[in-house]
Tab-separated table of C-alpha atoms and ligand atoms in Angstrom:
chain	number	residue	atom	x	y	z
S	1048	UNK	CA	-36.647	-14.622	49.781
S	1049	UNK	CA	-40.370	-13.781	49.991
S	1050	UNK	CA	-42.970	-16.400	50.363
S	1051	UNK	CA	-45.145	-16.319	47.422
S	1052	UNK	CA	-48.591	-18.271	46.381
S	1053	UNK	CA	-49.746	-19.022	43.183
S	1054	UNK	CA	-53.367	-20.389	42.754
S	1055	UNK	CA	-56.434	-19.710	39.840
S	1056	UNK	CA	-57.885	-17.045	42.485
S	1057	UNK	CA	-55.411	-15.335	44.193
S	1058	UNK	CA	-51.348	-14.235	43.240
S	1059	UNK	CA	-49.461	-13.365	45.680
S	1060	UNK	CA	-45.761	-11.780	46.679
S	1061	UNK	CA	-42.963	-12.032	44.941
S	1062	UNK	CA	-43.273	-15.027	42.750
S	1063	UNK	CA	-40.127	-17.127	41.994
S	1064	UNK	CA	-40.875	-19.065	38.444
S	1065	UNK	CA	-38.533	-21.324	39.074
S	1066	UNK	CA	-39.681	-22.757	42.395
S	1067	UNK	CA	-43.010	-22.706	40.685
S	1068	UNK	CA	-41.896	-24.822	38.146
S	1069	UNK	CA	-40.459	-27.431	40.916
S	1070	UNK	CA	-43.716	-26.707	43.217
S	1071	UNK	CA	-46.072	-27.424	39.827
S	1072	UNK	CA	-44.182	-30.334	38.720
S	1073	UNK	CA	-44.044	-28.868	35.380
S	1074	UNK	CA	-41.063	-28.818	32.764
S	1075	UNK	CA	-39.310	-25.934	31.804
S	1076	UNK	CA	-39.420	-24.571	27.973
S	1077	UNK	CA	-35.756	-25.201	27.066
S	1078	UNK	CA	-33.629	-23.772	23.991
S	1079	UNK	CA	-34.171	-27.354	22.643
S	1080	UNK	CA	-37.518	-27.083	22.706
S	1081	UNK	CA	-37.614	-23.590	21.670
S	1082	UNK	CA	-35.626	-24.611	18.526
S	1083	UNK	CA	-38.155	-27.330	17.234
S	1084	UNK	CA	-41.111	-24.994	17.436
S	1085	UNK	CA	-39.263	-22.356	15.490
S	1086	UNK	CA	-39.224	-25.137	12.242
S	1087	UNK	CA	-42.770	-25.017	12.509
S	1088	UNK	CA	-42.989	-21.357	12.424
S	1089	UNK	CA	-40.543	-21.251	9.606
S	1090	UNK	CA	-37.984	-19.615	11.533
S	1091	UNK	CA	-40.488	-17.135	12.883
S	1092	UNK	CA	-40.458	-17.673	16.526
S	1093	UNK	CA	-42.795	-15.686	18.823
S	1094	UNK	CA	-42.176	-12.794	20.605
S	1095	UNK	CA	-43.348	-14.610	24.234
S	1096	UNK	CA	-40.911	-17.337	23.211
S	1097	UNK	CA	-38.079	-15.530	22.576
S	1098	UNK	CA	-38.305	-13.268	25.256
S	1099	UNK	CA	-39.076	-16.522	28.018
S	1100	UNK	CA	-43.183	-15.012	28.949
S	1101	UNK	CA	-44.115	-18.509	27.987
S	1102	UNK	CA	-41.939	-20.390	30.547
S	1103	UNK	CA	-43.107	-23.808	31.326
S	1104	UNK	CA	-45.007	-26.656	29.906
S	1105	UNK	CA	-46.240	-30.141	30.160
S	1106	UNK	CA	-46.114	-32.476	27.536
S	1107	UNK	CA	-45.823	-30.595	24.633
S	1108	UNK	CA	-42.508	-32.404	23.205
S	1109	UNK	CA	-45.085	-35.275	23.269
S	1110	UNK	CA	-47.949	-33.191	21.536
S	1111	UNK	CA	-45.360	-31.858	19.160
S	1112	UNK	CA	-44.553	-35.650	18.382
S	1113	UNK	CA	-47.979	-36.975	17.592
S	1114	UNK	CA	-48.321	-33.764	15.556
S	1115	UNK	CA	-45.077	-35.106	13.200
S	1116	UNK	CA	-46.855	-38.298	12.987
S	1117	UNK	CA	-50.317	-36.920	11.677
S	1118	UNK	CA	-52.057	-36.780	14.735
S	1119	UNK	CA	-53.245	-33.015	14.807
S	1120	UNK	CA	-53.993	-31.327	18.195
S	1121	UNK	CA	-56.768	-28.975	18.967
S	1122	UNK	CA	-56.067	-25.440	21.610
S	1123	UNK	CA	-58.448	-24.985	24.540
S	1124	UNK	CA	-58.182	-21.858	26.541
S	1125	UNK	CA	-60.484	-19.909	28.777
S	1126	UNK	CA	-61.956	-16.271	30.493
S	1127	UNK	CA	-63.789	-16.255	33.955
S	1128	UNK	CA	-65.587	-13.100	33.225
S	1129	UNK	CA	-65.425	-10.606	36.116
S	1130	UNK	CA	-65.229	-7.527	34.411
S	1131	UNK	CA	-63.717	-5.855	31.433
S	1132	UNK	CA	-60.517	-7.373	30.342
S	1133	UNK	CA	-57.357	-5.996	30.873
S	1134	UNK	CA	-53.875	-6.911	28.827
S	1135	UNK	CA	-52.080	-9.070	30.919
S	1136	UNK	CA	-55.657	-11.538	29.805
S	1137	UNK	CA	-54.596	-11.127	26.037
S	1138	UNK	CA	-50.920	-12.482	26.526
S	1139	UNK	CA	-52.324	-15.920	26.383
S	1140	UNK	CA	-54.575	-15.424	23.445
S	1141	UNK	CA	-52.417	-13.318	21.890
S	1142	UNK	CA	-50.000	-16.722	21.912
S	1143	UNK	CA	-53.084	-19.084	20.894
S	1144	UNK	CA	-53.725	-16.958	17.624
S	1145	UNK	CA	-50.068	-17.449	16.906
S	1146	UNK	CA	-50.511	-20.940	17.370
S	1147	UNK	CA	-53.227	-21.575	15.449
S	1148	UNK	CA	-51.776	-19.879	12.927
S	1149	UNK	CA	-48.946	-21.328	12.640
S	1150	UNK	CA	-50.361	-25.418	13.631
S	1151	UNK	CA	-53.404	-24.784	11.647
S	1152	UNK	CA	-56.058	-26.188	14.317
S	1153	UNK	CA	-58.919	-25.618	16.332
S	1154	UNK	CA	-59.549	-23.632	19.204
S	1155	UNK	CA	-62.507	-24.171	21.839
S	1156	UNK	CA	-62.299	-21.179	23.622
S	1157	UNK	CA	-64.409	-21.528	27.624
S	1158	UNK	CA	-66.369	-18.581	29.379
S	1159	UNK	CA	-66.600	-19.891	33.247
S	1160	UNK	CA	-70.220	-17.773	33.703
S	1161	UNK	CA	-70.745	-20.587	36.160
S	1162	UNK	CA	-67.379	-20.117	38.136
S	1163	UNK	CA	-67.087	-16.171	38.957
S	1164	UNK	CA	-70.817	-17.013	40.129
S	1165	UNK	CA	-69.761	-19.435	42.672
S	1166	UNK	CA	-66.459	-17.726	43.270
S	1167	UNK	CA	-67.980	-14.062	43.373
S	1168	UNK	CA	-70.409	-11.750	44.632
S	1169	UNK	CA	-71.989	-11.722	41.222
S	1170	UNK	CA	-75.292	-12.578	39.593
S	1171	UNK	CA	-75.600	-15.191	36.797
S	1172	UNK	CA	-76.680	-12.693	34.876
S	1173	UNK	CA	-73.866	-10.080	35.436
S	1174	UNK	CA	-70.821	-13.240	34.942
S	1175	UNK	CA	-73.114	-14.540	31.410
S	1176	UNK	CA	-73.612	-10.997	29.775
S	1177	UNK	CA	-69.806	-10.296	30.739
S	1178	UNK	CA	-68.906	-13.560	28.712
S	1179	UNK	CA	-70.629	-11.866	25.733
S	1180	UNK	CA	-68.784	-8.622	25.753
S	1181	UNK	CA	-65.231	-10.660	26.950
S	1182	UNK	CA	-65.995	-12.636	23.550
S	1183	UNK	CA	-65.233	-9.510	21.619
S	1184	UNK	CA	-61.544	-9.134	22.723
S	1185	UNK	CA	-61.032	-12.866	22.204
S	1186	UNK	CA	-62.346	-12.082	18.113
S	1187	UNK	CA	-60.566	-9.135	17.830
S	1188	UNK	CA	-57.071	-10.925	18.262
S	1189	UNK	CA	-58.137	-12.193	14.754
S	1190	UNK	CA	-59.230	-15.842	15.368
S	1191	UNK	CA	-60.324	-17.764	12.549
S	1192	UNK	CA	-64.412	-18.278	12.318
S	1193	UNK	CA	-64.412	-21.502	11.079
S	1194	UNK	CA	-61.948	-23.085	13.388
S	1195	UNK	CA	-62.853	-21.404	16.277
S	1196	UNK	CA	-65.738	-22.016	19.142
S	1197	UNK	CA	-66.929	-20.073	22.359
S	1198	UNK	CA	-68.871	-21.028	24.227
S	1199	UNK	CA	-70.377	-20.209	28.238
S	1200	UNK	CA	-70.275	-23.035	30.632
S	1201	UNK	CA	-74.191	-22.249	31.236
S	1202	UNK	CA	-75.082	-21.819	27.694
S	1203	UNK	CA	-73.602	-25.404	26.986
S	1204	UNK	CA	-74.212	-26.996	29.692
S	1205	UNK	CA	-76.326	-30.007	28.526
S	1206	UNK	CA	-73.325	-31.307	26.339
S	1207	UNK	CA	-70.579	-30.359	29.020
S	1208	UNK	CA	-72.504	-31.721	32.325
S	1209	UNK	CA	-72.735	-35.037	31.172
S	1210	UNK	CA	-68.982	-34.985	30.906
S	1211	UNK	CA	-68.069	-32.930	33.799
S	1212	UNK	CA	-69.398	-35.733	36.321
S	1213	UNK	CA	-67.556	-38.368	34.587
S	1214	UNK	CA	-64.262	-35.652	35.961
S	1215	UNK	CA	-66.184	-35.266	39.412
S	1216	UNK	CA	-67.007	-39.163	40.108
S	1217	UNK	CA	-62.881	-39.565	40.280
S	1218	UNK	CA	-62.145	-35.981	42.679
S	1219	UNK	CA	-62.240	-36.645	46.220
S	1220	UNK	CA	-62.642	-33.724	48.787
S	1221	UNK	CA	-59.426	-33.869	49.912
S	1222	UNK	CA	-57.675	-33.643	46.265
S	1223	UNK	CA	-59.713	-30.599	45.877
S	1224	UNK	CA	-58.249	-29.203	49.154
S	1225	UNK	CA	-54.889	-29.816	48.739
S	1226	UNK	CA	-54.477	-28.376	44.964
S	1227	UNK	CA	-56.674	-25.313	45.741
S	1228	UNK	CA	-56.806	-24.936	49.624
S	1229	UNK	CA	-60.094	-24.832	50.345
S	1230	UNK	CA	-61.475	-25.630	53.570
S	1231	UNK	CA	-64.488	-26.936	54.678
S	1232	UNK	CA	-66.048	-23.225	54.714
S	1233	UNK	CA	-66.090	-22.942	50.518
S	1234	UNK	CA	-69.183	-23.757	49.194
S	1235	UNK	CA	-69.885	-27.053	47.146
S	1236	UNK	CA	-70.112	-25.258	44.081
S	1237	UNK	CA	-66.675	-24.213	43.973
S	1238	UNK	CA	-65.295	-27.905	45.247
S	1239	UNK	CA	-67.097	-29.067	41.590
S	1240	UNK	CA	-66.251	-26.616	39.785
S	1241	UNK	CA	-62.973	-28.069	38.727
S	1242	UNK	CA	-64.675	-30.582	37.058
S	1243	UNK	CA	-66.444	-28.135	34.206
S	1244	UNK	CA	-62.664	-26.413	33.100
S	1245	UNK	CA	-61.584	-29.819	32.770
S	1246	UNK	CA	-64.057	-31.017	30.145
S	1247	UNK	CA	-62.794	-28.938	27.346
S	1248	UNK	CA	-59.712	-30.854	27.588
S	1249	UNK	CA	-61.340	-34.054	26.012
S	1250	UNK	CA	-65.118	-32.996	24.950
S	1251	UNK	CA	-63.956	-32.511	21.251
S	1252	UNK	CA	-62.407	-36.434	21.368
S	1253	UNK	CA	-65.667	-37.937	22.883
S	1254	UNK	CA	-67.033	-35.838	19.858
S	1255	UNK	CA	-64.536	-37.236	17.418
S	1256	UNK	CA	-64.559	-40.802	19.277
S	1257	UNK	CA	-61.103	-40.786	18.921
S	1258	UNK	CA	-58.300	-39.293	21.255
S	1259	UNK	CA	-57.223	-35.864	19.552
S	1260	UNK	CA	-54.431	-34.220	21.692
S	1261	UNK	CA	-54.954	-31.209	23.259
S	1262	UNK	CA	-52.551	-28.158	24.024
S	1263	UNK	CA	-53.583	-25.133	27.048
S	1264	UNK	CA	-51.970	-22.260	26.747
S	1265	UNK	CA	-53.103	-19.973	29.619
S	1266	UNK	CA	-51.391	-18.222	32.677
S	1267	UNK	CA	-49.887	-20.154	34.992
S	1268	UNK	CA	-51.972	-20.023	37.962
S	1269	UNK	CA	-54.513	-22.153	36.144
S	1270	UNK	CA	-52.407	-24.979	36.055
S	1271	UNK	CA	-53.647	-26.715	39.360
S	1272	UNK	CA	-57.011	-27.381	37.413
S	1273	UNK	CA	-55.032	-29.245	34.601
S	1274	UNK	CA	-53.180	-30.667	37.184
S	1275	UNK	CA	-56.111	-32.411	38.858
S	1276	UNK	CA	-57.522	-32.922	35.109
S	1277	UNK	CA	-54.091	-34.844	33.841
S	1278	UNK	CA	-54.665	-37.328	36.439
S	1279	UNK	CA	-58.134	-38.213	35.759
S	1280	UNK	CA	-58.099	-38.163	31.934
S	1281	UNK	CA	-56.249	-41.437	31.289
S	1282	UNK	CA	-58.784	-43.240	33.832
S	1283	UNK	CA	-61.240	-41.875	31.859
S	1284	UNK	CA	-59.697	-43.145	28.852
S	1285	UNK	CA	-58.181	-39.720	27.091
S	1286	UNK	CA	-54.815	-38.528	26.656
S	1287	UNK	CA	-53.597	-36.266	29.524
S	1288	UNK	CA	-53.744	-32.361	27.637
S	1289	UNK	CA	-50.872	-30.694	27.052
S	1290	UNK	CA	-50.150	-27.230	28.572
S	1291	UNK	CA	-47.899	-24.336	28.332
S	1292	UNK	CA	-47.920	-21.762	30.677
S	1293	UNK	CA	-46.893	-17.902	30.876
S	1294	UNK	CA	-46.025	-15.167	33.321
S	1295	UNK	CA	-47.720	-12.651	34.494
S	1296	UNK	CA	-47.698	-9.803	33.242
S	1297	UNK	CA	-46.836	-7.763	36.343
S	1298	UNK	CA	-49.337	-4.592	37.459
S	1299	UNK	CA	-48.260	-0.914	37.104
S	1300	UNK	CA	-47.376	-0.995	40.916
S	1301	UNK	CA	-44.409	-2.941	40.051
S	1302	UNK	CA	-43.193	-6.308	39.141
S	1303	UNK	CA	-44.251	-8.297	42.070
S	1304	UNK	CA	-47.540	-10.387	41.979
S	1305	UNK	CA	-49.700	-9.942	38.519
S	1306	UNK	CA	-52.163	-7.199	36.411
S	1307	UNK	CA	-55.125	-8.016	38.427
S	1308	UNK	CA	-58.557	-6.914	38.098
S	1309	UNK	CA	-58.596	-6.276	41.275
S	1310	UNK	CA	-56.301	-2.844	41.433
S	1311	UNK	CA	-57.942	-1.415	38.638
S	1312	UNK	CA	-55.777	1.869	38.371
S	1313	UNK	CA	-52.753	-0.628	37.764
S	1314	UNK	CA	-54.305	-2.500	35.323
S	1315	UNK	CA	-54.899	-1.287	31.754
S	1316	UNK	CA	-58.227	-2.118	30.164
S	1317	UNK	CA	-58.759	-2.753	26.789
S	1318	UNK	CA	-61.046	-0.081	26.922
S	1319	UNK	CA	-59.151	2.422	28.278
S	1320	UNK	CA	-58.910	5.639	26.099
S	1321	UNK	CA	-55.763	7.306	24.896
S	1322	UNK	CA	-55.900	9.846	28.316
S	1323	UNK	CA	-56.859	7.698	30.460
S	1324	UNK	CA	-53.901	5.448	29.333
S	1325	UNK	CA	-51.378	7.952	29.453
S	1326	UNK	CA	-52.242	9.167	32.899
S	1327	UNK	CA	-51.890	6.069	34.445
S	1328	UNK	CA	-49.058	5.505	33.228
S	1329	UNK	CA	-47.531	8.338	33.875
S	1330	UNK	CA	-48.861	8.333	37.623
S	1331	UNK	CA	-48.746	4.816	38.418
S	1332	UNK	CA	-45.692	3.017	36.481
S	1333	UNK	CA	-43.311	1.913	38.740
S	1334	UNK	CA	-39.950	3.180	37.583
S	1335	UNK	CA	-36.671	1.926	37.903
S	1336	UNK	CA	-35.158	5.872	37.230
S	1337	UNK	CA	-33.325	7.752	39.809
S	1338	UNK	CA	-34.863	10.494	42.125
S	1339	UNK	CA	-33.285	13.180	40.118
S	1340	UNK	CA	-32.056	13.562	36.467
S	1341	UNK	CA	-28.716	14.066	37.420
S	1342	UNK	CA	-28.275	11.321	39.354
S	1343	UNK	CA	-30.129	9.221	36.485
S	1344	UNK	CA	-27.559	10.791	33.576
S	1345	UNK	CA	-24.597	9.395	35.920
S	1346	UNK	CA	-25.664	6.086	37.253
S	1347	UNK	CA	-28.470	4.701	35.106
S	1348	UNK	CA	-31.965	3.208	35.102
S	1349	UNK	CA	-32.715	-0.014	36.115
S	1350	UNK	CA	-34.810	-2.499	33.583
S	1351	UNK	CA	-35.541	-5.085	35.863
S	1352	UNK	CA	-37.765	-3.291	37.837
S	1353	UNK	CA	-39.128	-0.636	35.698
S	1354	UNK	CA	-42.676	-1.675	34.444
S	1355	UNK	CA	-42.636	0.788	31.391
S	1356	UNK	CA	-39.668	-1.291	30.046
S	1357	UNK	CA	-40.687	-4.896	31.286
S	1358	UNK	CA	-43.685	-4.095	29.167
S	1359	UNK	CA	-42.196	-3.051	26.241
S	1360	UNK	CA	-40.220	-6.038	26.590
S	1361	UNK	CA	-42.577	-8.670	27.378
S	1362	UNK	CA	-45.517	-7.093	24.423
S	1363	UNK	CA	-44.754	-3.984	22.612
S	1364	UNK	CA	-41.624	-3.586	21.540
S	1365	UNK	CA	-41.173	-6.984	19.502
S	1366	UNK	CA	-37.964	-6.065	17.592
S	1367	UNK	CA	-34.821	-6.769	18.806
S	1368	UNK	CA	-32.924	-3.927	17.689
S	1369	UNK	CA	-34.832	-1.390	19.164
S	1370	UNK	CA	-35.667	-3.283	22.469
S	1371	UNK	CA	-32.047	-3.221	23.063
S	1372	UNK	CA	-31.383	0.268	22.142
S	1373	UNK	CA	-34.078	1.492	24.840
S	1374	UNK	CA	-32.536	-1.007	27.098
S	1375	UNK	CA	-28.735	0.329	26.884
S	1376	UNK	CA	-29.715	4.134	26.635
S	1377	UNK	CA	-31.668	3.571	30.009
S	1378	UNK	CA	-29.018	1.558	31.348
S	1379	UNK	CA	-26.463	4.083	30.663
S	1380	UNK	CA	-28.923	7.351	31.633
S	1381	UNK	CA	-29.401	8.379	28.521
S	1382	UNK	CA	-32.500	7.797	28.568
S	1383	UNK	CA	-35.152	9.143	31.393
S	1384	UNK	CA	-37.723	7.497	32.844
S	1385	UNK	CA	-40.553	10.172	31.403
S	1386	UNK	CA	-38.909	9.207	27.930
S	1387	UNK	CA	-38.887	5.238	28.617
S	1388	UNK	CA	-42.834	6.092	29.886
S	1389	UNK	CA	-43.666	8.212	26.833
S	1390	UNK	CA	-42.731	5.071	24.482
S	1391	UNK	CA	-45.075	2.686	26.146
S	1392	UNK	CA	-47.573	5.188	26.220
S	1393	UNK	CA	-47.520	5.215	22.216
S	1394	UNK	CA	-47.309	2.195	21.679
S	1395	UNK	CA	-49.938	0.837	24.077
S	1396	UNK	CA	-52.092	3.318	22.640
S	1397	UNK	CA	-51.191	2.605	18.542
S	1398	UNK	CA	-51.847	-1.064	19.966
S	1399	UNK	CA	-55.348	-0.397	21.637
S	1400	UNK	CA	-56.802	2.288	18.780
S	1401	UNK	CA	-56.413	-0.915	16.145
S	1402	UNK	CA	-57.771	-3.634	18.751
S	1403	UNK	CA	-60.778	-0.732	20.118
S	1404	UNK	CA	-61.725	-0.935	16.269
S	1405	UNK	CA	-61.243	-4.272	15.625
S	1406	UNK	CA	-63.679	-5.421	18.975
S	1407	UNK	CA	-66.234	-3.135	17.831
S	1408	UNK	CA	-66.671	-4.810	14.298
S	1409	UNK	CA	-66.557	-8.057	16.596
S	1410	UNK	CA	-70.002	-7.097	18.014
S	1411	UNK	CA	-71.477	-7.954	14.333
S	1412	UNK	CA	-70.011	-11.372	14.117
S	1413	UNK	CA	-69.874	-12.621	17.966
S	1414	UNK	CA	-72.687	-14.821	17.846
S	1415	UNK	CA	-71.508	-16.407	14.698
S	1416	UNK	CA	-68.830	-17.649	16.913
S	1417	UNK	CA	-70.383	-19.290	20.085
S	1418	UNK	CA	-71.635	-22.762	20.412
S	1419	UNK	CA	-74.678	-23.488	22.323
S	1420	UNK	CA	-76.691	-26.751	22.990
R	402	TYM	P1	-59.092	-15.472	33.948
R	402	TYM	O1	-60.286	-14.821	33.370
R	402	TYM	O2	-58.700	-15.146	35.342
R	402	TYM	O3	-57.834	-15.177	33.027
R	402	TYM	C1	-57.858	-15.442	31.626
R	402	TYM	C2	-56.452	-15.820	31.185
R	402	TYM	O4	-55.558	-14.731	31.407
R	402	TYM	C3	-54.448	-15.153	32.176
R	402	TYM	N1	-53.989	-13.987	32.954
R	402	TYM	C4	-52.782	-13.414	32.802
R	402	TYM	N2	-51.745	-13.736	32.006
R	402	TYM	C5	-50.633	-12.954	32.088
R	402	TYM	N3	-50.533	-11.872	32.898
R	402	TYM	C6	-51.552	-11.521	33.718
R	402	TYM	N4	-51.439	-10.460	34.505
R	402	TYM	C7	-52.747	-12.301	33.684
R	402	TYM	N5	-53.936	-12.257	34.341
R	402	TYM	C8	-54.671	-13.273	33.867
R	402	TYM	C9	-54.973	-16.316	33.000
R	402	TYM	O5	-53.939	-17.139	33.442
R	402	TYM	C10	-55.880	-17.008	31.992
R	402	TYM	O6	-55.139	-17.861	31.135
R	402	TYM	N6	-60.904	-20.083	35.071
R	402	TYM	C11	-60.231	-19.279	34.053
R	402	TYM	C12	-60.924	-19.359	32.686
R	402	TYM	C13	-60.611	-20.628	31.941
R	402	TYM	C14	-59.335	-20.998	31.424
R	402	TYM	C15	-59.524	-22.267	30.805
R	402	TYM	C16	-58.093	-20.360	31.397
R	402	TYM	C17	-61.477	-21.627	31.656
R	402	TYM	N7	-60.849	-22.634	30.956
R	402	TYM	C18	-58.453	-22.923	30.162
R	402	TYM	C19	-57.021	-20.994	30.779
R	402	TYM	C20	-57.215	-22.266	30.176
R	402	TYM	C21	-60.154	-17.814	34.509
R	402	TYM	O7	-60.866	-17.389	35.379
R	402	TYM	O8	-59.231	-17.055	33.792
């Protein structure tokens, strides 16, 4: 077995879910569980819950709970903006416009300007403007105005300082250390920063003055923050927040480690065009085929390993039927791996024509959707 390390800034080897769950300390999202959400979504459940993307949570049979007895939740999530964004960042929005849908509740949605600063060799400027043109993905997934706020750490920071060293008064050094490993050699910016991703998980009930739950879905490596944050928010007087956390969607490489904006030829942008996706594809996605077709017509693909088809499963190919079709045929060689690639390589494309659109109209509404002090 590899070793493997999960943490907000860095994903690496072959990551074992299940050992992450026991390392995290977080619960897994059982059939049971599975089974109650469905009855909210009238039988509809979604595609990142069926298929197990969204593996592990914290608290949300309890959130779910105070939901049945009247006690609405509110959905925080979040972008450190580096760059463009590419789709393994939608999966979790993607899932938080579901939910909101489907619970009827607010979003506060967090740019980290201030952390890819102090994590990166980036201006202020370059990390805030990127927050602005991030924004537009987040509105294109379809989020609803009126229940839905942005907002930059910097460009809000007189409400969400005030809170964040309420967080920071109960962090020691050494708490810091051991959830992130850092050493003495990071700079004190980043040893604080903590403190501002945590606010969004209660700002909205010091607003209120009353505890409103609170449910993060996000990819898993940001769980450590929330982990520091759920043991501080009850001596602070709020409920702990509620979490659920996905995979990664893995990197054309191959399935080990996560899309990363840091190999940007595996990574697809939302602003890739329709050649550029296709060529990457076709040069980069690691396939489970065989070396020649006649070896491939007698023994057989391999799914597990093929990124075309983990897509398909994991985002664009929601229905069943089909999913398992392309699974069998590939299995069985009837289908090749040029075939299985062609097929992701439409429907990434159909997907990113309607969401290129739908981010440029974004542009006319984005600042209708921020909150600033
Ligand atoms: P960031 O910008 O690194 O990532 C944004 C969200 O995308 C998820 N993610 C992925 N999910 C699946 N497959 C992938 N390959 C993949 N790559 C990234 C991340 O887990 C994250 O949910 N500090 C945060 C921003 C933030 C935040 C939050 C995130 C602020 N508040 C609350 C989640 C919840 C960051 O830099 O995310």
């Amino acid at each position: 077995m590899k070793e493997f390390s999960v943490t907000p800034w860095d994903v690496k080897g072959d990551i074992d879910y299940d050992k992450l769950i026991v390392e995290f300390g977080t619960q897994r999202v059982t059939p049971e569980l599975l089974e109650r959400i469905k009855k909210y979504a009238k039988g509809d459940l979604h595609v990142m819950l069926r298929r197990g993307l969204f593996f592990s949570q914290r608290d949300l049979p309890w959130l779910l709970d105070e939901y049945d007895k009247g006690n609405k939740f509110y959905l925080y999530t979040g972008r450190g903006p580096t760059g463009p964004c590419h789709i393994g960042h939608l999966v979790p929005w993607i899932f938080t416009k579901w939910l909101q849908d489907v619970f009827d509740v607010p979003l506060y949605f967090q740019f980290t300007d201030d952390e890819k600063f102090l994590f990166k060799d980036m201006t202020l400027e370059q990390t805030h403007a990127l927050a602005y043109e991030n924004a537009l993905d987040v509105i294109a997934l379809g989020f609803d105005k009126k229940k839905t706020y942005l907002f930059t750490d910097t460009d809000y920071a007189k409400t969400l300082y005030p809170q964040a060293i309420r967080v920071a008064k109960r962090i020691t050094a050494s708490t810091i250390k051991g959830a992130f490993g850092f050493t003495d050699t990071n700079n004190i910016g980043e040893f604080f920063f903590t403190s501002m991703q945590a606010v969004p998980a209660f700002l909205p009930s010091v607003q209120a003055g009353r505890n409103i739950p609170c449910l993060i879905p996000m990819g898993v490596d940001q769980d450590p923050h929330f982990r520091v944050a759920r043991d501080v928010m009850p001596k602070l007087g709020y409920y702990k927040p509620a979490a659920i956390h996905s995979r990664f969607i893995p990197g054309l490489e191959g399935m080990a480690g996560k899309m990363s904006a840091s190999h940007a030829d595996t990574a697809i942008w939302t602003t890739d065009d329709e050649k550029t996706v296709e060529k990457k594809i076709k040069k980069y996605a690691f396939s489970g085929g065989r070396d020649t077709i006649e070896e491939h017509r007698k023994l057989g693909g391999d799914p597990n390993v093929d990124v075309a088809y983990q897509w398909l499963y994991m985002l664009f190919e929601p229905d069943d039927k089909k999913i398992k079709t392309i699974h069998d045929d590939y299995v069985s060689g009837k289908l090749l791996s040029g075939e299985l690639k062609m097929i992701l390589i439409e429907k990434l494309n159909a997907f990113l024509k309607d969401h290129q659109k739908k981010r440029e109209a974004a542009r006319k509404v984005v600042d209708q959707f921020f909150i600033k002090d």
